[in-house]
PDB file of C-alpha atoms in Angstrom:
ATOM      1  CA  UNK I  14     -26.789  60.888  28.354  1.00  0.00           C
ATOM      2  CA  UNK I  15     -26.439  58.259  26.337  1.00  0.00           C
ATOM      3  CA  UNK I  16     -28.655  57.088  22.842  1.00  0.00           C
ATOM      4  CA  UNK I  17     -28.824  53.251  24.381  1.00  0.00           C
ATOM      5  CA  UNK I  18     -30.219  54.361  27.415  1.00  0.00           C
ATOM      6  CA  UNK I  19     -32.731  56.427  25.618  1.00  0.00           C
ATOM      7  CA  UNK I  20     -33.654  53.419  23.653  1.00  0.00           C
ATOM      8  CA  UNK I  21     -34.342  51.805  26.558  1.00  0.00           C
ATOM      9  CA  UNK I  22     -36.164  54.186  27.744  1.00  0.00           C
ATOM     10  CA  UNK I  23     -38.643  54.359  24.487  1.00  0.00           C
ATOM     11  CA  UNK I  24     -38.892  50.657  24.823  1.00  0.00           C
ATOM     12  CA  UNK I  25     -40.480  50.986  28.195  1.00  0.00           C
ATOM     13  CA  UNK I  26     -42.717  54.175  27.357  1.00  0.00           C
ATOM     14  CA  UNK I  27     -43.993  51.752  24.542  1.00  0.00           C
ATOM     15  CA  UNK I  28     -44.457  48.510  26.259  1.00  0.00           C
ATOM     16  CA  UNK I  29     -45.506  49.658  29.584  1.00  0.00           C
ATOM     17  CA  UNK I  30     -43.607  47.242  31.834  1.00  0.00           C
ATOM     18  CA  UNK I  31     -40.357  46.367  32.267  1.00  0.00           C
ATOM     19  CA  UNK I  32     -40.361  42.936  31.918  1.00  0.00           C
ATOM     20  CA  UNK I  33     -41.944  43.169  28.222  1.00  0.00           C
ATOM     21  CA  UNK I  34     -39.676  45.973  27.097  1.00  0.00           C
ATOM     22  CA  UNK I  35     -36.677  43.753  28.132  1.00  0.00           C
ATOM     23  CA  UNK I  36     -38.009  40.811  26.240  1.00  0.00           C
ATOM     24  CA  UNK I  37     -38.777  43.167  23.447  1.00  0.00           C
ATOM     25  CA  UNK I  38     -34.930  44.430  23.513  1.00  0.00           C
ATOM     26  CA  UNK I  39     -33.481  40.938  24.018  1.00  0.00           C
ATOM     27  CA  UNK I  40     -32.176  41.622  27.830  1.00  0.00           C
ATOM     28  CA  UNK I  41     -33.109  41.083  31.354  1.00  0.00           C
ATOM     29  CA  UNK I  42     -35.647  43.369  33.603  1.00  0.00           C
ATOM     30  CA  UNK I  43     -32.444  44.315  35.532  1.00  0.00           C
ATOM     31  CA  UNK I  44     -30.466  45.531  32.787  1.00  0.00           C
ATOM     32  CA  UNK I  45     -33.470  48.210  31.585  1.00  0.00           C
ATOM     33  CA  UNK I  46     -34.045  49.232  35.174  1.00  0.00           C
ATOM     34  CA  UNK I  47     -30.262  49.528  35.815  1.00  0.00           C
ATOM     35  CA  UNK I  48     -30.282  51.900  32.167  1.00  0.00           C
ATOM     36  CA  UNK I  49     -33.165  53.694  33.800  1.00  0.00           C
ATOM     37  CA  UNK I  50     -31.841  54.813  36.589  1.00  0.00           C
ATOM     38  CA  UNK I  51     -28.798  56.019  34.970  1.00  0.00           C
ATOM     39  CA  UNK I  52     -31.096  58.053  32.231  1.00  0.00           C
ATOM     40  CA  UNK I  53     -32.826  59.804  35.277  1.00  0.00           C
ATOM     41  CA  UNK I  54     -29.986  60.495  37.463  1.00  0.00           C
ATOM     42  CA  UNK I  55     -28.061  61.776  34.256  1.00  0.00           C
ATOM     43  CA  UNK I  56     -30.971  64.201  33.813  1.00  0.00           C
ATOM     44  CA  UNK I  57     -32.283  65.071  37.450  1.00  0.00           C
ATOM     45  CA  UNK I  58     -35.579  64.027  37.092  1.00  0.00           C
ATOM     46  CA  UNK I  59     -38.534  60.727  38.222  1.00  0.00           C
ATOM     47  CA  UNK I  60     -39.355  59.520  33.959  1.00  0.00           C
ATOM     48  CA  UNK I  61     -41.892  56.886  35.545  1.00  0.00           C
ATOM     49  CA  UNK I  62     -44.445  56.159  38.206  1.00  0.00           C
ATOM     50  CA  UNK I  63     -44.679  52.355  39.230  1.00  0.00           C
ATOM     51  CA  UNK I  64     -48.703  51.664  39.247  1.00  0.00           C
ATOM     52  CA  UNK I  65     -50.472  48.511  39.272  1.00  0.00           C
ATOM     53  CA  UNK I  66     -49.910  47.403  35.695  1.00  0.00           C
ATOM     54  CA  UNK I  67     -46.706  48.549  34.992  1.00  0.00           C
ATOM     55  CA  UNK I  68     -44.772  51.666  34.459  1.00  0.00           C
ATOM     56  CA  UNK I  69     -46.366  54.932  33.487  1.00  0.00           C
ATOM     57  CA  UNK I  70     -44.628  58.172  32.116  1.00  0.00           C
ATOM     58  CA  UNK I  71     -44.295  61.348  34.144  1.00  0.00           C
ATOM     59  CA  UNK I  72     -45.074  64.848  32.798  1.00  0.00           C
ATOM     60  CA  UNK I  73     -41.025  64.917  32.409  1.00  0.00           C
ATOM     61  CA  UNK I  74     -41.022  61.425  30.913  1.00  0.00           C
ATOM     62  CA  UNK I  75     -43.537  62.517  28.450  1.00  0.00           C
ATOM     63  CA  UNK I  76     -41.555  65.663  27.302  1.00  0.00           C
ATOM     64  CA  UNK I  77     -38.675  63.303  27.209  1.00  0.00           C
ATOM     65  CA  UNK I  78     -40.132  60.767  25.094  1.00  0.00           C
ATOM     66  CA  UNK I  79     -40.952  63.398  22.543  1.00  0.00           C
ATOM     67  CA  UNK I  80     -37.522  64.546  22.221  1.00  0.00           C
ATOM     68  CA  UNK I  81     -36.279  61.088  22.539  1.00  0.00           C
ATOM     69  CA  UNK I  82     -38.760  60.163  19.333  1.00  0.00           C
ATOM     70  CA  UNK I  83     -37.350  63.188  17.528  1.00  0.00           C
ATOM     71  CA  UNK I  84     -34.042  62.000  17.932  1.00  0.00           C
ATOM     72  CA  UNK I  85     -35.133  58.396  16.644  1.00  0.00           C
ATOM     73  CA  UNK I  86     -36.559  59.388  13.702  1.00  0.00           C
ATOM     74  CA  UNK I  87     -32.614  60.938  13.116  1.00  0.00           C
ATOM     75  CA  UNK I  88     -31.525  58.005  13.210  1.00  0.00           C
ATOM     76  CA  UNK I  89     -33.705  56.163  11.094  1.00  0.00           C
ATOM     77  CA  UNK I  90     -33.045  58.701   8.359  1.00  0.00           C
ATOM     78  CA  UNK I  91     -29.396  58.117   8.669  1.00  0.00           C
ATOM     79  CA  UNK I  92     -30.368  54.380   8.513  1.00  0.00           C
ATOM     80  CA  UNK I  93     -32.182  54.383   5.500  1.00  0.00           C
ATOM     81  CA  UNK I  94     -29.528  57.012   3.607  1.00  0.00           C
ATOM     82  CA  UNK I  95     -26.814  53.820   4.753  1.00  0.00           C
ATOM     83  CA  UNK I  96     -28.672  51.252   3.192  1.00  0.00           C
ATOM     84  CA  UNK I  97     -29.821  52.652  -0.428  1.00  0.00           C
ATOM     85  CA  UNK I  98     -27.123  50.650  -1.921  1.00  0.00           C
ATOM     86  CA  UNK I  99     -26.436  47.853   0.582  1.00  0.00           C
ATOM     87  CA  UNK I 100     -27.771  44.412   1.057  1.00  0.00           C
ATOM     88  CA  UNK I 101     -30.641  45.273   3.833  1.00  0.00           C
ATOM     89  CA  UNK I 102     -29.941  44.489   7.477  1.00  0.00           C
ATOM     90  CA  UNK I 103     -31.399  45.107  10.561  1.00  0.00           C
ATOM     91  CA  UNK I 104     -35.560  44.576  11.756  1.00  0.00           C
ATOM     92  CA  UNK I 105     -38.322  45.448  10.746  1.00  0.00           C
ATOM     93  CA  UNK I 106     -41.292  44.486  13.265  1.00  0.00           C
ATOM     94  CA  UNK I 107     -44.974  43.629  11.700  1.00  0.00           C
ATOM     95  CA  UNK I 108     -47.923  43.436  13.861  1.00  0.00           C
ATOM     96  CA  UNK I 109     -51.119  41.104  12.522  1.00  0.00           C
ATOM     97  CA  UNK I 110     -54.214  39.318  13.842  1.00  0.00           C
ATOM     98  CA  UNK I 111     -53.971  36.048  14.419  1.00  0.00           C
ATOM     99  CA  UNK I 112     -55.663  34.520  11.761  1.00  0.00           C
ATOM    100  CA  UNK I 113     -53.490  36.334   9.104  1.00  0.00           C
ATOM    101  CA  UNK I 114     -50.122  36.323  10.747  1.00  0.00           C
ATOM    102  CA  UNK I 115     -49.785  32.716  11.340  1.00  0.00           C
ATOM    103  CA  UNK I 116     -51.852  30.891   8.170  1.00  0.00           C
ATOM    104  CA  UNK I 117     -51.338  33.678   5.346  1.00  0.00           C
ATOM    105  CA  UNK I 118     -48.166  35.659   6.321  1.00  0.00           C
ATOM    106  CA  UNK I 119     -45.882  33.037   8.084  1.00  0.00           C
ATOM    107  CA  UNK I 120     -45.967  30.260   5.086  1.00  0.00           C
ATOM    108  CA  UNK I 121     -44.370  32.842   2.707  1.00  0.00           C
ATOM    109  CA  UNK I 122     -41.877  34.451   4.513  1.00  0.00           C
ATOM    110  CA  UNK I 123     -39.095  32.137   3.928  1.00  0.00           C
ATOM    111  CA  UNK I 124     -39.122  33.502   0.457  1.00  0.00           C
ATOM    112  CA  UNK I 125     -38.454  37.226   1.701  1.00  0.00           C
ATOM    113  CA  UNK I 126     -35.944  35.657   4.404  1.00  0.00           C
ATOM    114  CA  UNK I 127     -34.392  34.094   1.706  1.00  0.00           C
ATOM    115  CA  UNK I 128     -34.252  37.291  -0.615  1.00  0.00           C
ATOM    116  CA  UNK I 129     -32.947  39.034   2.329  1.00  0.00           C
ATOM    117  CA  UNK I 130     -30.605  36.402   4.480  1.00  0.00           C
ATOM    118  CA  UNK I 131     -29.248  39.934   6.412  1.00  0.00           C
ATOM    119  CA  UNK I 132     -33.362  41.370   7.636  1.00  0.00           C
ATOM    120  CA  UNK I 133     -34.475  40.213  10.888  1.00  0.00           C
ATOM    121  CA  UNK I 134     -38.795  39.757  10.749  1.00  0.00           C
ATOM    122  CA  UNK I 135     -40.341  40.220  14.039  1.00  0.00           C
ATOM    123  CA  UNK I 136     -43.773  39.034  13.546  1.00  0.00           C
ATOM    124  CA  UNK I 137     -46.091  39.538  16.269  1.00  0.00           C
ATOM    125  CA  UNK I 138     -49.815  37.428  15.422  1.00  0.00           C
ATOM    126  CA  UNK I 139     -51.614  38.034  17.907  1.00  0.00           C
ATOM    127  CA  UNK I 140     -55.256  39.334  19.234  1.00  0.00           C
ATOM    128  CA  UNK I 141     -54.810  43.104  19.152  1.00  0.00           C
ATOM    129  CA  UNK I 142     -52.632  45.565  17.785  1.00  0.00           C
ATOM    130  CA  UNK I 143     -48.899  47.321  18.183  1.00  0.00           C
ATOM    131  CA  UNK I 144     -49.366  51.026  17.103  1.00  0.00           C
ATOM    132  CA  UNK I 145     -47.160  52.333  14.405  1.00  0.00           C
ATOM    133  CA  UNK I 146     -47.797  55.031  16.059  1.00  0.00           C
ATOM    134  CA  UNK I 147     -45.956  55.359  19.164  1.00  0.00           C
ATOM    135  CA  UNK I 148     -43.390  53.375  17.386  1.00  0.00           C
ATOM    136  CA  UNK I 149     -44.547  49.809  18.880  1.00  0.00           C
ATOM    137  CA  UNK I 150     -44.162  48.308  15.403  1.00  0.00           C
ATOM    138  CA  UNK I 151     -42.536  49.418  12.112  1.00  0.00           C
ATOM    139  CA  UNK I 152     -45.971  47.841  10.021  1.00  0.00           C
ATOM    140  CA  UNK I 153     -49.452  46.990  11.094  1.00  0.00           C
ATOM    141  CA  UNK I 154     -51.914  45.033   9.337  1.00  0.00           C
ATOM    142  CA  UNK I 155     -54.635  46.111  11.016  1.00  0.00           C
ATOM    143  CA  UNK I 156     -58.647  45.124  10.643  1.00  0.00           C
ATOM    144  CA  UNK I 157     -59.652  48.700  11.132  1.00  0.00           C
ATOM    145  CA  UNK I 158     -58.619  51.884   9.214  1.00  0.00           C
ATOM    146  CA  UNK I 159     -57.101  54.318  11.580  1.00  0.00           C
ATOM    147  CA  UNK I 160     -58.389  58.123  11.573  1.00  0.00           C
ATOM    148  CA  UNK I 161     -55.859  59.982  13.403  1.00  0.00           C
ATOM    149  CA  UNK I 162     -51.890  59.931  14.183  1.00  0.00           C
ATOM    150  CA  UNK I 163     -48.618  60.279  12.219  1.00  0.00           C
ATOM    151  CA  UNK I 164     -49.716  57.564   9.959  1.00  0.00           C
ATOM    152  CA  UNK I 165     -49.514  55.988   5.847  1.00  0.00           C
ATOM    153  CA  UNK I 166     -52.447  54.470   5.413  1.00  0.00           C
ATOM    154  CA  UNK I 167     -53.936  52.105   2.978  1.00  0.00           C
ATOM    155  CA  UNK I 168     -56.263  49.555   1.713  1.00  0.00           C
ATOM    156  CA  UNK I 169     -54.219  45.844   1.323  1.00  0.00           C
ATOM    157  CA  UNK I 170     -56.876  44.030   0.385  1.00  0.00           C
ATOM    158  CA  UNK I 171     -60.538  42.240   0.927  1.00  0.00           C
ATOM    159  CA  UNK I 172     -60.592  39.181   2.648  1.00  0.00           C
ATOM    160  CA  UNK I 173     -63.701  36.834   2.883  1.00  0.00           C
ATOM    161  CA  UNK I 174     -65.231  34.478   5.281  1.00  0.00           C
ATOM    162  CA  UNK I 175     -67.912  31.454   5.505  1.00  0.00           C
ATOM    163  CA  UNK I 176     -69.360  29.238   7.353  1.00  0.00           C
ATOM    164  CA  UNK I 177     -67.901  25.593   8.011  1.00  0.00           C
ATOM    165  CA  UNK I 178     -67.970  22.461   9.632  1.00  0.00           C
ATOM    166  CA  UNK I 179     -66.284  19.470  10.414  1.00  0.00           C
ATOM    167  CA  UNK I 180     -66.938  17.108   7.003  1.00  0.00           C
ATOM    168  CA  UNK I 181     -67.839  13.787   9.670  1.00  0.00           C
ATOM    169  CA  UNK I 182     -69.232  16.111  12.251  1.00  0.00           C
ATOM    170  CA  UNK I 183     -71.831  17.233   9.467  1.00  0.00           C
ATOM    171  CA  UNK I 184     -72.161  14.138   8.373  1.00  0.00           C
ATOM    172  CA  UNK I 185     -73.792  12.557  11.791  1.00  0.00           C
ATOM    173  CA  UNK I 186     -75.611  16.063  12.416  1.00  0.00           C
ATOM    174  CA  UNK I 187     -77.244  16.468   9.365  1.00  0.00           C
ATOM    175  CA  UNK I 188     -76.979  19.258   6.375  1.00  0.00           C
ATOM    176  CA  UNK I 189     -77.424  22.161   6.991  1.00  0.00           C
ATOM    177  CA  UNK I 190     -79.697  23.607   3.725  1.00  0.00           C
ATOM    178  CA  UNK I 191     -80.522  27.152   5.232  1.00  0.00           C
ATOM    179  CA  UNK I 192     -79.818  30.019   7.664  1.00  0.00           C
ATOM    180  CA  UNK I 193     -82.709  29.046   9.623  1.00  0.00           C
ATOM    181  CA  UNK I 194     -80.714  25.572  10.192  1.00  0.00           C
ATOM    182  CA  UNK I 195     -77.867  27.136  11.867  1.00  0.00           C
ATOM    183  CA  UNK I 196     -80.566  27.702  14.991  1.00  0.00           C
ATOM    184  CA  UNK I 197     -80.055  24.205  15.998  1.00  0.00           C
ATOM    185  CA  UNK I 198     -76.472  23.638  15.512  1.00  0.00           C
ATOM    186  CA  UNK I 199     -73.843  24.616  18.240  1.00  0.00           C
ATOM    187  CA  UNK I 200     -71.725  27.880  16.793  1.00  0.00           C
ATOM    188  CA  UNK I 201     -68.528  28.733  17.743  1.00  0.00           C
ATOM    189  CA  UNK I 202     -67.667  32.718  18.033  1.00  0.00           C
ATOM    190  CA  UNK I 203     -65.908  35.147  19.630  1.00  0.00           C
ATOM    191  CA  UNK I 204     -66.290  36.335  23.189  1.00  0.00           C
ATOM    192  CA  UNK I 205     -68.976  39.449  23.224  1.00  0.00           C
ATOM    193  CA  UNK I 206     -67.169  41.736  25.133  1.00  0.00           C
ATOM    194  CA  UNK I 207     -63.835  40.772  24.427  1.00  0.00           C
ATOM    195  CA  UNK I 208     -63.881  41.539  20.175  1.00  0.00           C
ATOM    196  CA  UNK I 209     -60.490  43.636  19.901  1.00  0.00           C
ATOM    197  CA  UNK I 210     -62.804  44.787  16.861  1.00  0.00           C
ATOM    198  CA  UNK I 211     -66.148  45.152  16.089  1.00  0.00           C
ATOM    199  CA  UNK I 212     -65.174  44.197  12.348  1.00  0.00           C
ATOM    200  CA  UNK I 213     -64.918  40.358  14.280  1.00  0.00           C
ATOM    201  CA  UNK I 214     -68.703  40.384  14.729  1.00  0.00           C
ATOM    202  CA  UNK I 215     -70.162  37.993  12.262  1.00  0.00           C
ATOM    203  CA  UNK I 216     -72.696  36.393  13.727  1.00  0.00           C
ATOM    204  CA  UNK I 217     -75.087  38.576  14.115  1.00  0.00           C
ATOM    205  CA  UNK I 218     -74.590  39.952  10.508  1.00  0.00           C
ATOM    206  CA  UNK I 219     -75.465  36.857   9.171  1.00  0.00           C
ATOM    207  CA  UNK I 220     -78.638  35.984  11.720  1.00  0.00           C
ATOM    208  CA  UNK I 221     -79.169  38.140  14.655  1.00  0.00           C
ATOM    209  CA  UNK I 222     -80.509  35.103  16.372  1.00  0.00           C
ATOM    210  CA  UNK I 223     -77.364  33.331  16.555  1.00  0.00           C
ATOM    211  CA  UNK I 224     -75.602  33.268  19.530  1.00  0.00           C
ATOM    212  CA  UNK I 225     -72.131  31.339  20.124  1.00  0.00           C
ATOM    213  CA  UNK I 226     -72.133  28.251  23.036  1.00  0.00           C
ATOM    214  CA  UNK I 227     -68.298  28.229  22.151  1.00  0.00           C
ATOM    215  CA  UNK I 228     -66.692  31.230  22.341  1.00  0.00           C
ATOM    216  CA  UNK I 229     -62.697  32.076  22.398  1.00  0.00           C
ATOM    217  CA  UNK I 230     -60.885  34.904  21.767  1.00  0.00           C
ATOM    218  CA  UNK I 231     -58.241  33.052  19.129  1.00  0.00           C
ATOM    219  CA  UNK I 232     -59.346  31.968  16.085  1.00  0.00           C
ATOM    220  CA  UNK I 233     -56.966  29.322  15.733  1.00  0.00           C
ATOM    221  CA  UNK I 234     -58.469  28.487  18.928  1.00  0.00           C
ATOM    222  CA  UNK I 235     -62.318  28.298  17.121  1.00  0.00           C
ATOM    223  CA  UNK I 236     -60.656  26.638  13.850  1.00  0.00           C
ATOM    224  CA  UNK I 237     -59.205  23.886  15.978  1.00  0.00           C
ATOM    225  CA  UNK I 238     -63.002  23.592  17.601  1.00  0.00           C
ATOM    226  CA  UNK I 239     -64.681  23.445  14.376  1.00  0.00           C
ATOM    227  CA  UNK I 240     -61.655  20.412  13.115  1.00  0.00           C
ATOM    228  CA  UNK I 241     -62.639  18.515  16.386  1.00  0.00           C
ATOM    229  CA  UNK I 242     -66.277  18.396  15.624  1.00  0.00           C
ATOM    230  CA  UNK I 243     -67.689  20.519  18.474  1.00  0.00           C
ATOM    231  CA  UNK I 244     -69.841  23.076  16.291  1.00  0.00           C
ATOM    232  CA  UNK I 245     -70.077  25.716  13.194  1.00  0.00           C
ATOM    233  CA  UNK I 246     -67.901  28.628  13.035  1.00  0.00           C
ATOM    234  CA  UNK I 247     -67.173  31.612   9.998  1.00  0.00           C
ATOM    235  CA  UNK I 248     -63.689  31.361   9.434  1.00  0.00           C
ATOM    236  CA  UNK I 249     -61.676  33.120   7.208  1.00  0.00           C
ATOM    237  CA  UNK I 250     -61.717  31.566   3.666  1.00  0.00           C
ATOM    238  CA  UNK I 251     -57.720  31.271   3.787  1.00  0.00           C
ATOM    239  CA  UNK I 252     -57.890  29.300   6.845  1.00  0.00           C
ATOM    240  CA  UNK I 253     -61.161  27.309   6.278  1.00  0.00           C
ATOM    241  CA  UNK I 254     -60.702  26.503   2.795  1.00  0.00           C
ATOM    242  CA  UNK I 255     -56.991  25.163   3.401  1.00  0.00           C
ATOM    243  CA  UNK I 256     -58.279  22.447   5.803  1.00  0.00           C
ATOM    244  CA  UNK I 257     -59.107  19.345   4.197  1.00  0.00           C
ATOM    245  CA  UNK I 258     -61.154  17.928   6.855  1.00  0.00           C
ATOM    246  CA  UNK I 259     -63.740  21.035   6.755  1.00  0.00           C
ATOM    247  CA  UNK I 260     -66.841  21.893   4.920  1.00  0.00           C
ATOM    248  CA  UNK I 261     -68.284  25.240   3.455  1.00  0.00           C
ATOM    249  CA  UNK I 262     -71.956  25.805   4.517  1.00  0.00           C
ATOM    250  CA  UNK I 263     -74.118  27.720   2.651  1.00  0.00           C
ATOM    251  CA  UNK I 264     -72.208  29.282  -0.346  1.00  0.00           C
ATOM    252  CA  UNK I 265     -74.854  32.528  -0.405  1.00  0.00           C
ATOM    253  CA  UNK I 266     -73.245  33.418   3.187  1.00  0.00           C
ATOM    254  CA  UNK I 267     -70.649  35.131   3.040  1.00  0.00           C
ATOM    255  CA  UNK I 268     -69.074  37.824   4.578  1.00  0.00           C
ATOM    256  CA  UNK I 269     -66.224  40.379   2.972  1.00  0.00           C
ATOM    257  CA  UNK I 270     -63.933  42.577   5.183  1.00  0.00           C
ATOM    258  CA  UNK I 271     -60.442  44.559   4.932  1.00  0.00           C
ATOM    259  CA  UNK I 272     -57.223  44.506   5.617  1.00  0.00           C
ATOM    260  CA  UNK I 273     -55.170  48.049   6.018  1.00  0.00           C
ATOM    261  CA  UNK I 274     -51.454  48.598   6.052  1.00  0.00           C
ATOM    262  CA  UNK I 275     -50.536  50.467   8.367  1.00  0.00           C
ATOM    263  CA  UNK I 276     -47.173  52.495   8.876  1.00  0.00           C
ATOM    264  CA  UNK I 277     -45.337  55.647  10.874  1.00  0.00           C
ATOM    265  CA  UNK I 278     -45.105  58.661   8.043  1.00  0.00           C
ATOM    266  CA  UNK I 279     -41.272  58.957   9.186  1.00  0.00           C
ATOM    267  CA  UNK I 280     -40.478  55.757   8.659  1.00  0.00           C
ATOM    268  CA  UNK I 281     -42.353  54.357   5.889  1.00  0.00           C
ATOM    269  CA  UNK I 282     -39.539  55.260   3.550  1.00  0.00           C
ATOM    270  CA  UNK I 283     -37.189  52.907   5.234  1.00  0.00           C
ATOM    271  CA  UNK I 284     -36.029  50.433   2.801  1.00  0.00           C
ATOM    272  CA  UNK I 285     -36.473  47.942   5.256  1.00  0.00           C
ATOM    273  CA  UNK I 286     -40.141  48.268   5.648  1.00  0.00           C
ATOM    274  CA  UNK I 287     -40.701  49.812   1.814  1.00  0.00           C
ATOM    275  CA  UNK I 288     -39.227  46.206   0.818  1.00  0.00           C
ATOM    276  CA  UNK I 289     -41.215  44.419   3.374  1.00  0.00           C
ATOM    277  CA  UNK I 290     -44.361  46.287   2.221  1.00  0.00           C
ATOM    278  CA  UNK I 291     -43.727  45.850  -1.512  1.00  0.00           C
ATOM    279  CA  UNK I 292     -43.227  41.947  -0.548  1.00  0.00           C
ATOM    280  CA  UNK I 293     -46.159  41.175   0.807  1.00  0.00           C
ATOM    281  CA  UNK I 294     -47.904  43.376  -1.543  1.00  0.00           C
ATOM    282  CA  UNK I 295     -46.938  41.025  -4.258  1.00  0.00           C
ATOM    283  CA  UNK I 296     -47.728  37.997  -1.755  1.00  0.00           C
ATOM    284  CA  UNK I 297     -51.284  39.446  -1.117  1.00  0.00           C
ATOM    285  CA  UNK I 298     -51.482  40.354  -5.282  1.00  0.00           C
ATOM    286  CA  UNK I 299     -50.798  36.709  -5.737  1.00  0.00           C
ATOM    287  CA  UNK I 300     -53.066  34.894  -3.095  1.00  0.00           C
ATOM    288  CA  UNK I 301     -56.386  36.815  -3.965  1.00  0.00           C
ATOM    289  CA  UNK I 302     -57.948  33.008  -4.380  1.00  0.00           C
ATOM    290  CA  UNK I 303     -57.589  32.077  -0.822  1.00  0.00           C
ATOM    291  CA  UNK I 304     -58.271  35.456   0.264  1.00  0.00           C
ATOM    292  CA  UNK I 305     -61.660  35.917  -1.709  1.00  0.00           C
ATOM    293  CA  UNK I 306     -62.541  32.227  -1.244  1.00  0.00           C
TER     294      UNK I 306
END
């Protein structure tokens, strides 16, 4: 049995498909089915079941993936004992929403890429969440505080959002001087049933009446409809406020949430993710303006 095979084999137990462990890895589909194969004929026994969305574990690929986990965590121990007086190397993989992935955390990193030329930075922006804890991600910034699972948790910081609009868009529509004007104005939201949170429901916190016509699931996607004139969205204040061409409505709206960092308790003492963590501590220390608005 060998530990690359294994790794292989984590990466699918994670991902749940072939094709997006591969591309997580950096290989082909055929090369993690051919390491597979080898991994269950080296041991005797079926690790997966091939169902409709993928590949799902076995009772033996279960037991398996515990042991295999153990033997991970080894590793990283040996990993982070090799690099307390080195230059740092290897990756360390950060999962985000969106919103704060791509306009707060991607403009800075150059300056940690540039403190460390050797660290590789997977970030992964996107709507929804890897886990930290099956090992999916070395740090999560997540919207929700998690309550259960081999997990360091903690508050990052507040975050606020508002209202905006288009400046010429507002201009040919009218101001908009109260919540009762929103009524008549075309919103832009989220998709009801779609909210990978229910910390993304704004709306209705601010007027239960409102109701989106415009609704995506990206909120790049609903910034880029507010900037083309097509309605009124919340936005977070670091994205809203850092568009020239957009308005804040109603400065007593306003609505605060969190963000929590998120890490596995065996590996948050890896000096690759303690210095990504004490990076964009500083980073978050030092933008509280566009954060808070």
């Amino acid at each position: 049995m060998r530990w690359d095979d294994l790794k292989h084999f984590l990466a699918v137990a994670r991902a749940g498909q072939l094709a997006r462990a591969a591309a997580q890895l950096g290989v082909d589909a055929t090369t993690v089915g051919r390491r597979l194969r080898r991994l269950e004929r080296a041991i005797g026994q079926t690790l997966f079941e091939q169902g409709k969305d993928g590949q799902a574990l076995t009772e033996a690929g279960e037991r398996l993936r515990e042991r295999a986990e153990a033997m991970e965590r080894q590793v990283r121990e040996i990993e982070t004992g090799a690099e307390g007086g080195a230059e740092l190397s290897g990756s360390v993989r950060i999962s985000a929403s969106e919103g704060f992935g791509t306009w707060f955390v991607a403009p800075r990193l150059p300056a940690l890429a540039e403190a460390h030329p050797r660290l590789i930075v997977d970030l992964v922006a996107s709507s929804g969440f890897l886990n930290p804890s099956r090992r999916e991600a070395d740090v999560a910034i997540l919207l929700d505080r998690p309550r259960k699972g081999p997990l360091f948790v903690r508050k990052l910081t507040d975050y606020r959002l508002r209202l905006y609009g288009a400046r010429d868009w507002l201009a040919a529509h009218g101001p908009v001087a109260s919540r009762a004007d929103l009524r008549r104005l075309p919103l832009i939201g989220y998709v009801p049933d779609l909210l990978y949170s229910q910390e993304l429901s704004y709306l209705t916190e601010i007027d239960p009446a409102l109701q989106p016509r415009l609704r995506s699931t990206s909120i790049t996607a609903q910034h880029r409809l507010v900037a083309a004139g097509a309605g009124v969205a919340v936005l977070p204040c670091f994205m809203g406020d850092a568009d020239p061409m957009l308005v804040r409505l109603l400065d007593e709206v306003a609505v605060t949430r969190s963000f929590w960092l998120v890490t596995h308790a065996d590996t948050r003492r890896s000096a690759r993710v303690g210095a990504f963590v004490e990076w964009l501590g500083a980073a978050v220390s030092a933008g509280q303006a566009e954060l808070m608005g």
